[in-house]
Amino acid sequence: QDDVFAKAGAAEQPCPEDANLWACVAWCKAVAPGSSGTMGGEVCSHLDERKREQQGGGPMCMCYDSNYEQVLRQCTSPCPEEEKEEAEDEGVETCAVEDHTCHSAAAAAAEASLRFLLYDVKIGEGFNLQREIFPRVGWVVRKLNEEVLERCGGTFSRGSCAEWALVLPPWCRLAHWRTEATHVPWREFFDLTALRSPQITVLEFDEYTDRVGGPYVDLAITHTEDRIPKDQRQGQ
């Protein structure tokens, strides 16, 4: 009887498009009650054009029995068509030809003698983990500067030859201490001279905001396993 019900449910529940783990779990609950849902294959955002054309190349939803020995139901999730990225002028600052008091973002970047790399960790990470990220990101900044020096004749200047500086994220919401969202600078815990000892420029977050006029960045990069529709994305 359960098998008949599951088959009927499967007919009413198409395989979720662009599936992730949670979509597969929900699908399995509907088509095979009592089963354990999981996802196999790669998420659609990781597939190139060749893999998209292959049979079964996308994510698959699989519903296992309680012992994870038998697949009770499975389906191949269809991937949405690739969205064409269009150049957008929205939000881009432009200046009139004769307006010498106006500076576009591109012009400001070309004049900059210092570029900043900011990073963060997910909410709830402990003190030691956050501390250990600092030297790793510092290594990234050092490598970026080595590439700049190699490309720009061994000297920092402006624009694409500007030096990279590391901006330390303020401490807040530490799970172990149950702190609030108040920003606490690194100098409250560590010797400021020691923080600036690496062969890279290091700034606290409040020093960065004072320098650029607020908590602003030109580009933010975040990682996700889910495909986000273009109209729901922030930025590009």
Tab-separated table of C-alpha atoms in Angstrom:
chain	number	residue	atom	x	y	z
A	1	GLN	CA	0.000	0.000	0.000
A	2	ASP	CA	2.841	2.415	0.867
A	3	ASP	CA	4.495	1.656	-2.481
A	4	VAL	CA	1.299	2.480	-4.356
A	5	PHE	CA	0.941	5.732	-2.407
A	6	ALA	CA	4.556	6.673	-3.158
A	7	LYS	CA	4.088	6.033	-6.875
A	8	ALA	CA	0.970	8.142	-6.907
A	9	GLY	CA	2.772	10.909	-5.048
A	10	ALA	CA	5.682	10.734	-7.470
A	11	ALA	CA	3.316	11.342	-10.377
A	12	GLU	CA	1.986	14.447	-8.626
A	13	GLN	CA	5.379	15.767	-7.580
A	14	PRO	CA	7.755	16.540	-10.468
A	15	CYS	CA	11.433	16.518	-9.766
A	16	PRO	CA	12.427	19.934	-8.369
A	17	GLU	CA	14.186	22.219	-10.802
A	18	ASP	CA	17.778	23.212	-9.970
A	19	ALA	CA	17.623	20.958	-6.912
A	20	ASN	CA	19.760	21.247	-3.809
A	21	LEU	CA	19.858	18.949	-0.788
A	22	TRP	CA	16.863	20.502	0.954
A	23	ALA	CA	14.721	20.422	-2.203
A	24	CYS	CA	15.523	16.707	-2.567
A	25	VAL	CA	14.651	16.013	1.069
A	26	ALA	CA	11.288	17.744	0.597
A	27	TRP	CA	10.633	15.831	-2.628
A	28	CYS	CA	11.381	12.499	-0.973
A	29	LYS	CA	9.038	13.276	1.909
A	30	ALA	CA	6.268	13.823	-0.622
A	31	VAL	CA	6.879	10.860	-2.924
A	32	ALA	CA	8.216	8.283	-0.443
A	33	PRO	CA	7.078	9.029	3.106
A	34	GLY	CA	9.485	7.682	5.700
A	35	SER	CA	12.428	7.620	3.316
A	36	SER	CA	15.695	9.504	3.747
A	37	GLY	CA	16.283	12.012	0.984
A	38	THR	CA	19.673	13.024	-0.339
A	39	MET	CA	21.190	14.597	-3.422
A	40	GLY	CA	23.733	13.198	-5.854
A	41	GLY	CA	25.615	14.712	-8.758
A	42	GLU	CA	26.550	18.370	-9.095
A	43	VAL	CA	24.396	21.419	-8.549
A	44	CYS	CA	23.414	23.232	-11.742
A	45	SER	CA	25.599	26.262	-11.026
A	46	HIS	CA	28.700	24.019	-11.193
A	47	LEU	CA	27.897	22.523	-14.610
A	48	ASP	CA	29.464	23.740	-17.818
A	49	GLU	CA	27.625	23.556	-21.148
A	50	ARG	CA	28.988	20.092	-21.967
A	51	LYS	CA	27.844	18.574	-18.681
A	52	ARG	CA	24.424	20.177	-19.011
A	53	GLU	CA	23.919	18.341	-22.300
A	54	GLN	CA	24.889	14.960	-20.862
A	55	GLN	CA	22.133	12.632	-19.718
A	56	GLY	CA	21.965	12.658	-15.937
A	57	GLY	CA	24.696	15.250	-15.690
A	58	GLY	CA	22.795	17.460	-13.247
A	59	PRO	CA	21.704	16.950	-9.653
A	60	MET	CA	19.709	13.849	-8.739
A	61	CYS	CA	17.292	13.385	-5.863
A	62	MET	CA	17.458	9.935	-4.253
A	63	CYS	CA	15.154	8.523	-1.576
A	64	TYR	CA	16.699	5.717	0.493
A	65	ASP	CA	15.141	3.253	2.879
A	66	SER	CA	15.897	3.552	6.609
A	67	ASN	CA	19.076	1.466	6.258
A	68	TYR	CA	20.395	3.454	3.299
A	69	GLU	CA	20.631	0.236	1.294
A	70	GLN	CA	17.893	0.605	-1.306
A	71	VAL	CA	16.886	3.563	-3.443
A	72	LEU	CA	13.091	3.758	-3.260
A	73	ARG	CA	12.653	6.714	-5.614
A	74	GLN	CA	14.963	8.922	-7.631
A	75	CYS	CA	14.738	11.631	-10.248
A	76	THR	CA	17.057	13.844	-12.282
A	77	SER	CA	16.598	17.524	-11.600
A	78	PRO	CA	16.308	19.750	-14.688
A	79	CYS	CA	18.626	22.746	-14.812
A	80	PRO	CA	17.242	26.138	-15.853
A	81	GLU	CA	18.500	27.722	-19.023
A	82	GLU	CA	21.610	29.836	-18.657
A	83	GLU	CA	20.765	33.455	-18.044
A	84	LYS	CA	22.464	35.856	-20.398
A	85	GLU	CA	24.357	38.489	-18.518
A	86	GLU	CA	23.546	41.894	-19.872
A	87	ALA	CA	25.562	44.998	-19.304
A	88	GLU	CA	23.643	47.213	-16.936
A	89	ASP	CA	24.115	50.932	-16.481
A	90	GLU	CA	21.923	51.005	-13.398
A	91	GLY	CA	23.798	52.212	-10.353
A	92	VAL	CA	26.874	53.272	-12.351
A	93	GLU	CA	27.934	56.812	-11.643
A	94	THR	CA	28.591	58.964	-14.709
A	95	CYS	CA	29.902	62.481	-15.012
A	96	ALA	CA	29.106	65.248	-17.466
A	97	VAL	CA	31.965	66.082	-19.818
A	98	GLU	CA	32.396	69.653	-18.551
A	99	ASP	CA	31.824	68.856	-14.850
A	100	HIS	CA	35.343	68.875	-13.413
A	101	THR	CA	34.068	68.493	-9.837
A	102	CYS	CA	32.548	65.067	-10.524
A	103	HIS	CA	34.578	61.881	-10.189
A	104	SER	CA	33.153	58.556	-11.268
A	105	ALA	CA	33.946	55.351	-9.364
A	106	ALA	CA	36.195	54.200	-12.199
A	107	ALA	CA	38.105	57.463	-12.114
A	108	ALA	CA	38.489	57.238	-8.337
A	109	ALA	CA	39.852	53.693	-8.668
A	110	ALA	CA	42.345	54.851	-11.296
A	111	GLU	CA	43.618	57.546	-8.913
A	112	ALA	CA	43.836	55.301	-5.840
A	113	SER	CA	47.284	54.500	-4.473
A	114	LEU	CA	45.980	51.826	-2.104
A	115	ARG	CA	43.427	49.051	-2.619
A	116	PHE	CA	41.752	47.208	0.240
A	117	LEU	CA	40.899	43.543	0.769
A	118	LEU	CA	38.220	42.903	3.393
A	119	TYR	CA	37.111	39.485	4.596
A	120	ASP	CA	34.739	38.001	7.140
A	121	VAL	CA	33.744	34.661	8.652
A	122	LYS	CA	30.297	33.242	9.206
A	123	ILE	CA	28.364	34.229	12.318
A	124	GLY	CA	29.078	31.968	15.287
A	125	GLU	CA	32.697	31.059	14.544
A	126	GLY	CA	34.886	30.879	17.646
A	127	PHE	CA	37.680	33.224	18.656
A	128	ASN	CA	40.569	30.909	17.722
A	129	LEU	CA	39.229	30.174	14.247
A	130	GLN	CA	38.736	33.863	13.504
A	131	ARG	CA	42.259	34.579	14.741
A	132	GLU	CA	43.752	31.853	12.540
A	133	ILE	CA	42.159	33.288	9.391
A	134	PHE	CA	44.183	36.506	9.727
A	135	PRO	CA	47.600	35.096	8.651
A	136	ARG	CA	46.006	33.127	5.821
A	137	VAL	CA	44.353	36.187	4.305
A	138	GLY	CA	47.543	38.111	4.972
A	139	TRP	CA	49.368	35.579	2.796
A	140	VAL	CA	46.832	36.207	0.010
A	141	VAL	CA	47.446	39.953	0.211
A	142	ARG	CA	51.212	39.424	0.104
A	143	LYS	CA	50.859	37.270	-3.025
A	144	LEU	CA	48.645	39.907	-4.650
A	145	ASN	CA	51.278	42.555	-3.987
A	146	GLU	CA	54.031	40.321	-5.370
A	147	GLU	CA	52.038	39.989	-8.601
A	148	VAL	CA	51.511	43.773	-8.735
A	149	LEU	CA	55.231	44.461	-8.273
A	150	GLU	CA	56.154	41.940	-10.944
A	151	ARG	CA	53.688	43.482	-13.378
A	152	CYS	CA	54.482	47.117	-12.563
A	153	GLY	CA	58.251	47.136	-12.686
A	154	GLY	CA	58.869	46.571	-8.970
A	155	THR	CA	57.101	49.729	-7.770
A	156	PHE	CA	53.623	50.475	-6.441
A	157	SER	CA	51.855	53.440	-7.989
A	158	ARG	CA	48.168	54.035	-8.769
A	159	GLY	CA	45.255	52.253	-10.380
A	160	SER	CA	46.084	48.670	-11.338
A	161	CYS	CA	49.576	49.142	-9.866
A	162	ALA	CA	48.259	50.242	-6.457
A	163	GLU	CA	49.299	48.349	-3.340
A	164	TRP	CA	46.841	45.969	-1.648
A	165	ALA	CA	46.120	46.436	2.084
A	166	LEU	CA	44.397	44.027	4.475
A	167	VAL	CA	41.389	45.233	6.479
A	168	LEU	CA	40.684	43.244	9.648
A	169	PRO	CA	37.018	42.463	10.361
A	170	PRO	CA	35.809	43.730	13.739
A	171	TRP	CA	34.970	41.177	16.418
A	172	CYS	CA	31.249	40.765	17.078
A	173	ARG	CA	28.733	38.073	18.066
A	174	LEU	CA	31.270	35.601	19.415
A	175	ALA	CA	29.330	32.454	20.258
A	176	HIS	CA	31.536	31.401	23.178
A	177	TRP	CA	31.291	34.783	24.872
A	178	ARG	CA	27.687	35.487	23.847
A	179	THR	CA	28.632	39.004	22.861
A	180	GLU	CA	26.348	41.475	21.138
A	181	ALA	CA	26.721	42.982	17.679
A	182	THR	CA	28.960	45.796	18.962
A	183	HIS	CA	32.168	46.026	16.945
A	184	VAL	CA	35.341	45.389	18.932
A	185	PRO	CA	38.692	46.180	17.255
A	186	TRP	CA	41.596	43.743	17.208
A	187	ARG	CA	43.723	46.160	19.250
A	188	GLU	CA	41.543	45.311	22.259
A	189	PHE	CA	43.018	41.784	22.276
A	190	PHE	CA	46.354	42.016	20.489
A	191	ASP	CA	49.377	44.289	20.461
A	192	LEU	CA	48.825	46.809	17.676
A	193	THR	CA	52.525	46.907	16.789
A	194	ALA	CA	52.562	43.125	16.363
A	195	LEU	CA	49.467	43.284	14.153
A	196	ARG	CA	51.282	45.646	11.797
A	197	SER	CA	54.534	43.657	11.766
A	198	PRO	CA	53.808	41.631	8.578
A	199	GLN	CA	55.228	42.998	5.354
A	200	ILE	CA	51.805	44.189	4.260
A	201	THR	CA	49.663	47.185	5.172
A	202	VAL	CA	47.100	46.225	7.836
A	203	LEU	CA	44.159	48.402	8.893
A	204	GLU	CA	41.442	47.974	11.482
A	205	PHE	CA	37.890	48.221	10.137
A	206	ASP	CA	37.244	51.579	11.822
A	207	GLU	CA	40.450	52.943	10.278
A	208	TYR	CA	39.233	51.767	6.883
A	209	THR	CA	35.797	53.402	7.238
A	210	ASP	CA	37.420	56.663	8.333
A	211	ARG	CA	39.660	56.555	5.294
A	212	VAL	CA	36.973	55.823	2.677
A	213	GLY	CA	34.152	57.741	4.347
A	214	GLY	CA	31.991	54.864	5.595
A	215	PRO	CA	31.381	51.087	5.463
A	216	TYR	CA	31.554	50.945	1.667
A	217	VAL	CA	33.081	48.449	-0.767
A	218	ASP	CA	33.220	48.350	-4.561
A	219	LEU	CA	32.745	44.593	-4.896
A	220	ALA	CA	31.492	41.927	-2.465
A	221	ILE	CA	31.949	38.204	-3.133
A	222	THR	CA	30.032	35.507	-1.261
A	223	HIS	CA	29.888	31.743	-1.776
A	224	THR	CA	26.689	29.768	-2.229
A	225	GLU	CA	25.825	26.303	-3.492
A	226	ASP	CA	22.401	27.478	-4.635
A	227	ARG	CA	21.609	29.111	-7.957
A	228	ILE	CA	20.217	32.579	-7.304
A	229	PRO	CA	17.888	34.104	-9.908
A	230	LYS	CA	19.306	37.217	-11.499
A	231	ASP	CA	16.526	39.467	-10.174
A	232	GLN	CA	17.325	38.361	-6.602
A	233	ARG	CA	21.058	38.978	-6.726
A	234	GLN	CA	22.685	41.868	-4.951
A	235	GLY	CA	25.162	43.551	-7.272
A	236	GLN	CA	26.663	41.396	-10.033
